[in-house]
CSV table of N, CA and C in Angstrom, one decimal:
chain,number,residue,atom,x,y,z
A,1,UNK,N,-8.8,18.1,-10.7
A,1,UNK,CA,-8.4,16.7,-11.0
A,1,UNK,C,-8.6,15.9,-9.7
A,2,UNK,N,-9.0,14.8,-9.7
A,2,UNK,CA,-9.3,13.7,-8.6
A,2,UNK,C,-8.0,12.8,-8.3
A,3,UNK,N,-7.8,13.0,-7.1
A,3,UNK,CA,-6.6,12.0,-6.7
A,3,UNK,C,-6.8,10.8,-6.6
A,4,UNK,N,-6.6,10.2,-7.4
A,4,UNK,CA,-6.5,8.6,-7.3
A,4,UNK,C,-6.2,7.8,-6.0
A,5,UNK,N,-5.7,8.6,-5.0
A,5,UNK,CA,-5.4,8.1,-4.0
A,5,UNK,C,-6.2,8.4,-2.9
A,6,UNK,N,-7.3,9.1,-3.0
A,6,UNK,CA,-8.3,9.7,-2.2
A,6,UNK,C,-9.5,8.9,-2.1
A,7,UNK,N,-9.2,7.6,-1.4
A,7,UNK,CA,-10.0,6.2,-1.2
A,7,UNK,C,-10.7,6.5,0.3
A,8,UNK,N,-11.4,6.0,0.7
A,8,UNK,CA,-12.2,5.8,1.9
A,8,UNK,C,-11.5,4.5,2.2
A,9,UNK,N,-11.4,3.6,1.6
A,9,UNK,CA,-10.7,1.9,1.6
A,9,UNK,C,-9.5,1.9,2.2
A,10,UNK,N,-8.6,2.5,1.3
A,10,UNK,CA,-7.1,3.0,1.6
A,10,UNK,C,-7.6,3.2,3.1
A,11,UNK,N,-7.8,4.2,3.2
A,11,UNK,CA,-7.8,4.9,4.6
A,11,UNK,C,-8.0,4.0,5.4
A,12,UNK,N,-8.9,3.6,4.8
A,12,UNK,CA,-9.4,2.0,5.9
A,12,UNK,C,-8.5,1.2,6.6
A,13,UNK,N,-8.0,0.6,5.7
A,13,UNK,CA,-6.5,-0.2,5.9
A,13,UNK,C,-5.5,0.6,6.5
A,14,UNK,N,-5.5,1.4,6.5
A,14,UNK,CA,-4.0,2.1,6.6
A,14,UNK,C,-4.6,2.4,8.4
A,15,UNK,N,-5.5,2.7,8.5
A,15,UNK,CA,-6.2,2.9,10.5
A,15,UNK,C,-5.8,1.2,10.5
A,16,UNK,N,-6.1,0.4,10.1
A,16,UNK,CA,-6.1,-0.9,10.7
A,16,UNK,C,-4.9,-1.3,11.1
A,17,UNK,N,-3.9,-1.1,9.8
A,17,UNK,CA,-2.8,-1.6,9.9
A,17,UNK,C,-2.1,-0.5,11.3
A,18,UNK,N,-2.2,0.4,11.6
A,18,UNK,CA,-1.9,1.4,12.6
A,18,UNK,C,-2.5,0.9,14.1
A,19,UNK,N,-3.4,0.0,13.6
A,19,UNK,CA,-3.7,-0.8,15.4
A,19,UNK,C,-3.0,-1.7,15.4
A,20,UNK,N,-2.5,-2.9,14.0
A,20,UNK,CA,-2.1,-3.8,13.7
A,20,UNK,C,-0.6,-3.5,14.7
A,21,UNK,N,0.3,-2.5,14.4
A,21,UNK,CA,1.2,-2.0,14.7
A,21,UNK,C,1.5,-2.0,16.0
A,22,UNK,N,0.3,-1.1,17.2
A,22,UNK,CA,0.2,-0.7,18.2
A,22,UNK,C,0.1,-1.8,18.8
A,23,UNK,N,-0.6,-2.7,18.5
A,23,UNK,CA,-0.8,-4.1,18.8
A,23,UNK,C,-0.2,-4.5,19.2
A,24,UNK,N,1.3,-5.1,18.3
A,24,UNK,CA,2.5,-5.5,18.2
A,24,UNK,C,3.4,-4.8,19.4
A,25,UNK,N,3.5,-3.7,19.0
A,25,UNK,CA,4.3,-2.7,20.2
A,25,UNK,C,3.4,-3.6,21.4
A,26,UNK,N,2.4,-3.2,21.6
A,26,UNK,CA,1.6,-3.7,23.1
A,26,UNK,C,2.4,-4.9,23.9
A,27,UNK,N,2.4,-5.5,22.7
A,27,UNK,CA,2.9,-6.9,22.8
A,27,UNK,C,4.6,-7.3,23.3
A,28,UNK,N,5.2,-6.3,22.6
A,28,UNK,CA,6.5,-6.7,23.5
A,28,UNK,C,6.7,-6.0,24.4
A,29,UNK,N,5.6,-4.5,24.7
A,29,UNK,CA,6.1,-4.2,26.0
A,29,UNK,C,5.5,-4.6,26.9
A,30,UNK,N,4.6,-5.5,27.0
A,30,UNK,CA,4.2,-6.1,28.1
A,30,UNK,C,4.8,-7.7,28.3
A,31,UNK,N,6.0,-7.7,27.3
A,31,UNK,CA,5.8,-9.2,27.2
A,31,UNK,C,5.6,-10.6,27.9
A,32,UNK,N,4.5,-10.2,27.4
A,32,UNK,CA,3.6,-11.4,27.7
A,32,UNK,C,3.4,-12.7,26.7
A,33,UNK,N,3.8,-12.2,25.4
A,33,UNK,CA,3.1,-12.8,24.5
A,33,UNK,C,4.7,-14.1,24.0
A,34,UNK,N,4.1,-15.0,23.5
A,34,UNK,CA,5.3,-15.6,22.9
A,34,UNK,C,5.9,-14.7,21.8
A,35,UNK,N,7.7,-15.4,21.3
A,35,UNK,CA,7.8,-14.4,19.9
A,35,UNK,C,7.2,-14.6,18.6
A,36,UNK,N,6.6,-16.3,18.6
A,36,UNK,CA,5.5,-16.5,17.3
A,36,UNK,C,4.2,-15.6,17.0
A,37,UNK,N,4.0,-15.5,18.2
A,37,UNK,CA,2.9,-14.7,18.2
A,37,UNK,C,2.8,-13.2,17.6
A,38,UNK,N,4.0,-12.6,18.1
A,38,UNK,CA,4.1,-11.6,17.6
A,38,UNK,C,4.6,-11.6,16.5
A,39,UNK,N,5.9,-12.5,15.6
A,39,UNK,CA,5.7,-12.7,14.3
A,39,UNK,C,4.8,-12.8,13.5
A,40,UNK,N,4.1,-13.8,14.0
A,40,UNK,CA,2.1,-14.3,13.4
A,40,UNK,C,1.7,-12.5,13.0
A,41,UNK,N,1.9,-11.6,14.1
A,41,UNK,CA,1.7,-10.5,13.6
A,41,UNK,C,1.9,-9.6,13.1
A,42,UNK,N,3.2,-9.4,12.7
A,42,UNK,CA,4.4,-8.6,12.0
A,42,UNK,C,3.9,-8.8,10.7
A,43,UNK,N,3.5,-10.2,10.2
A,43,UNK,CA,3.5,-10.8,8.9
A,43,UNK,C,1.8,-10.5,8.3
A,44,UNK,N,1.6,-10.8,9.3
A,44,UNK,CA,-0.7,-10.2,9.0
A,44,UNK,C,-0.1,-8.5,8.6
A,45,UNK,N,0.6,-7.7,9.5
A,45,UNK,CA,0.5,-6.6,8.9
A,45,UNK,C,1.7,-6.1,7.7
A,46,UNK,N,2.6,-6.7,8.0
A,46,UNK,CA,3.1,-6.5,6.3
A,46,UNK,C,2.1,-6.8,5.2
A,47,UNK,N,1.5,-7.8,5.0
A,47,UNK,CA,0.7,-8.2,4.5
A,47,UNK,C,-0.5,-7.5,4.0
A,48,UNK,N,-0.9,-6.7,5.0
A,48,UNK,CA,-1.9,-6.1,4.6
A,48,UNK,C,-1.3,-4.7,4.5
A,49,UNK,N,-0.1,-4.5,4.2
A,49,UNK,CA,0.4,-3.4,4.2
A,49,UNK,C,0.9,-3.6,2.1
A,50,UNK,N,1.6,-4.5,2.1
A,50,UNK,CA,1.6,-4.9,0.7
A,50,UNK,C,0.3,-4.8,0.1
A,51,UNK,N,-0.6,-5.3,0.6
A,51,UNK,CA,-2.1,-5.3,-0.3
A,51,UNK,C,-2.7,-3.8,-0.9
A,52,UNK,N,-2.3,-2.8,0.6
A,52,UNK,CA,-2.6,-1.6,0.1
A,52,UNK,C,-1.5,-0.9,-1.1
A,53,UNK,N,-0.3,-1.5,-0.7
A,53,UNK,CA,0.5,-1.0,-1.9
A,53,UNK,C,-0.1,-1.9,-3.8
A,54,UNK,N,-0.5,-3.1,-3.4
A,54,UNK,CA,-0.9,-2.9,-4.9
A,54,UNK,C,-2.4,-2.4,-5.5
A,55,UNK,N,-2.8,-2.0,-4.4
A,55,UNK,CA,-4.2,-1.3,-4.1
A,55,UNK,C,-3.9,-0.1,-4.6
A,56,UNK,N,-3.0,0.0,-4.1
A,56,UNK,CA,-2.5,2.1,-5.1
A,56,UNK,C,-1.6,1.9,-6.3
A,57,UNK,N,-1.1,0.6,-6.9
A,57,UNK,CA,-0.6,0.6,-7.8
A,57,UNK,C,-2.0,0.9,-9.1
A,58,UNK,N,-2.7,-0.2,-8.7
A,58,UNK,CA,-3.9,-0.6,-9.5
A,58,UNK,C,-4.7,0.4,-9.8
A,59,UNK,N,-4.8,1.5,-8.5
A,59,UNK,CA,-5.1,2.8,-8.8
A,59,UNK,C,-4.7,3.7,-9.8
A,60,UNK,N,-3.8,3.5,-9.3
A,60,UNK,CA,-2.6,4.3,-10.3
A,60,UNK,C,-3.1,4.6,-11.7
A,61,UNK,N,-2.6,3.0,-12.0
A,61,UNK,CA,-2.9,3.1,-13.7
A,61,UNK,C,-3.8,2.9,-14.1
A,62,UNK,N,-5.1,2.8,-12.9
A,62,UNK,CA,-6.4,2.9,-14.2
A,62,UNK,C,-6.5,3.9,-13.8
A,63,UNK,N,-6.3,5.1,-13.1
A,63,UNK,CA,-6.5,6.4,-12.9
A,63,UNK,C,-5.8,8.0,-13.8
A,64,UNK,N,-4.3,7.7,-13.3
A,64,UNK,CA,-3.4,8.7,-13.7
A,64,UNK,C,-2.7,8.1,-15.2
A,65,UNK,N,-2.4,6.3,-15.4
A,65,UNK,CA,-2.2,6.2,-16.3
A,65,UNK,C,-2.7,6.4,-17.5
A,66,UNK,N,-4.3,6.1,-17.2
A,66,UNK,CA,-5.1,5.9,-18.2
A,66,UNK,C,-5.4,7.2,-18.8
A,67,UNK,N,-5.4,8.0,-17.9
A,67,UNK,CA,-5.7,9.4,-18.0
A,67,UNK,C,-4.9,10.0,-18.9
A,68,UNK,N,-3.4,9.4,-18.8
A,68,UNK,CA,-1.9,10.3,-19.8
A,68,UNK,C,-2.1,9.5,-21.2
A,69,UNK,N,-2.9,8.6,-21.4
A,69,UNK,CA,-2.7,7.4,-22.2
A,69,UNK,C,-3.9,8.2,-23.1
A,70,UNK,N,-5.1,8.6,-22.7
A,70,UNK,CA,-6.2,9.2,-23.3
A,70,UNK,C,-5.7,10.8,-23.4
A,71,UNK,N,-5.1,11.6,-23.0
A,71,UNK,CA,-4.9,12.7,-23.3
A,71,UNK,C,-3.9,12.5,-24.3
A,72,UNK,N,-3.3,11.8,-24.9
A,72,UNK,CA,-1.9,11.4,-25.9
A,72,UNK,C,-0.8,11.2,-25.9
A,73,UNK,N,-0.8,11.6,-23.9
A,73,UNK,CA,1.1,11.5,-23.9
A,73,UNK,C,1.7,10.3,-23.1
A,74,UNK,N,1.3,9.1,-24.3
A,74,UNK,CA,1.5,7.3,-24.4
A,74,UNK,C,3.3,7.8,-23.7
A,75,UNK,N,4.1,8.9,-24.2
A,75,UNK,CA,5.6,9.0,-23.6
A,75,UNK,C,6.0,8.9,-22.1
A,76,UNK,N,5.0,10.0,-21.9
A,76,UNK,CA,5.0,10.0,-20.2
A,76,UNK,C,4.0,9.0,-19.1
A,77,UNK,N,3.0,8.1,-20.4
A,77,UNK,CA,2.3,7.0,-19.4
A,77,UNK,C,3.4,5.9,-18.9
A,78,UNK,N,4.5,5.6,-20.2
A,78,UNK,CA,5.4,4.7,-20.5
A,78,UNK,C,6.3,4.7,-19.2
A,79,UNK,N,6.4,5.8,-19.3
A,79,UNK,CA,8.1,6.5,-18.1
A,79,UNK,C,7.1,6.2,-16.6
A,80,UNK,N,5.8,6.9,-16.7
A,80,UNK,CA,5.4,6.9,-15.3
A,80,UNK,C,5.0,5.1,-15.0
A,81,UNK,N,4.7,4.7,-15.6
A,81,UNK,CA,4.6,3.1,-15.0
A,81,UNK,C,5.6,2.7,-15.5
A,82,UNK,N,6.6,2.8,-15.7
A,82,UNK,CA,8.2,2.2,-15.2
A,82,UNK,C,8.7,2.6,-13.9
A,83,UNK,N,8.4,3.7,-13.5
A,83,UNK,CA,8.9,4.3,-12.5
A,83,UNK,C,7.6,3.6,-11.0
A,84,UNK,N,6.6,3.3,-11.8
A,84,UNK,CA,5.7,2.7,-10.5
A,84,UNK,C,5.8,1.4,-10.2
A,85,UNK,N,6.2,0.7,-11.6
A,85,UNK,CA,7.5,-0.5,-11.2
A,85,UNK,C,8.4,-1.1,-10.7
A,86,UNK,N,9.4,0.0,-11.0
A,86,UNK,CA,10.4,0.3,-10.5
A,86,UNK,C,10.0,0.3,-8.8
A,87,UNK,N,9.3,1.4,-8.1
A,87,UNK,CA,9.2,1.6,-6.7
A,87,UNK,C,9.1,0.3,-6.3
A,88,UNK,N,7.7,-0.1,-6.8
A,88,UNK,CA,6.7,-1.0,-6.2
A,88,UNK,C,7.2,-2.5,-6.1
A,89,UNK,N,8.3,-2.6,-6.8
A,89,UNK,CA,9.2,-4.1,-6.8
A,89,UNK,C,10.2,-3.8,-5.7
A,90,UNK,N,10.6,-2.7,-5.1
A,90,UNK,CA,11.4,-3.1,-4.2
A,90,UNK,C,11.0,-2.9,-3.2
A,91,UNK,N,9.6,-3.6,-3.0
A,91,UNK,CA,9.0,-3.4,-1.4
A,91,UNK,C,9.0,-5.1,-1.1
């Protein structure tokens, strides 16, 4: 079976956001920078950190959903995209 989550993209983002990060860190420990600035960047990387989360939602269910929905078990497609609702709303 193929992991739906086994993106080259994902990965992509998730190295960027990880400089995004380091970035930030850099930033207050050398503080140099104003604190807008480093909010300005807190918020680029939440941001692109949310993106990848609905980047794997979207995955999700055209992947693993679709997949339980075509094999027959509409029961457990139902319960598993509630439960990926459920997560993905309280980010």
């Amino acid at each position: 079976m193929v992991n739906c989550l086994d993106d080259n993209d994902l990965h992509k983002r998730l190295k960027k956001i990880e400089g995004q990060i380091a970035a930030i860190d850099r930033m207050i420990q050398n503080d140099n920078e104003s604190c807008e600035k480093v909010l300005m960047q807190v918020n680029a990387s939440k941001s692109a950190l949310n993106k990848v989360g609905k980047l794997m939602v979207e995955k999700h269910i055209n992947h693993c959903i679709k997949n339980a929905i075509e094999k027959g078990d509409s029961e457990e497609a139902i319960e598993d995209f509630s439960n990926v609702l459920e997560y993905y709303s309280r980010i």
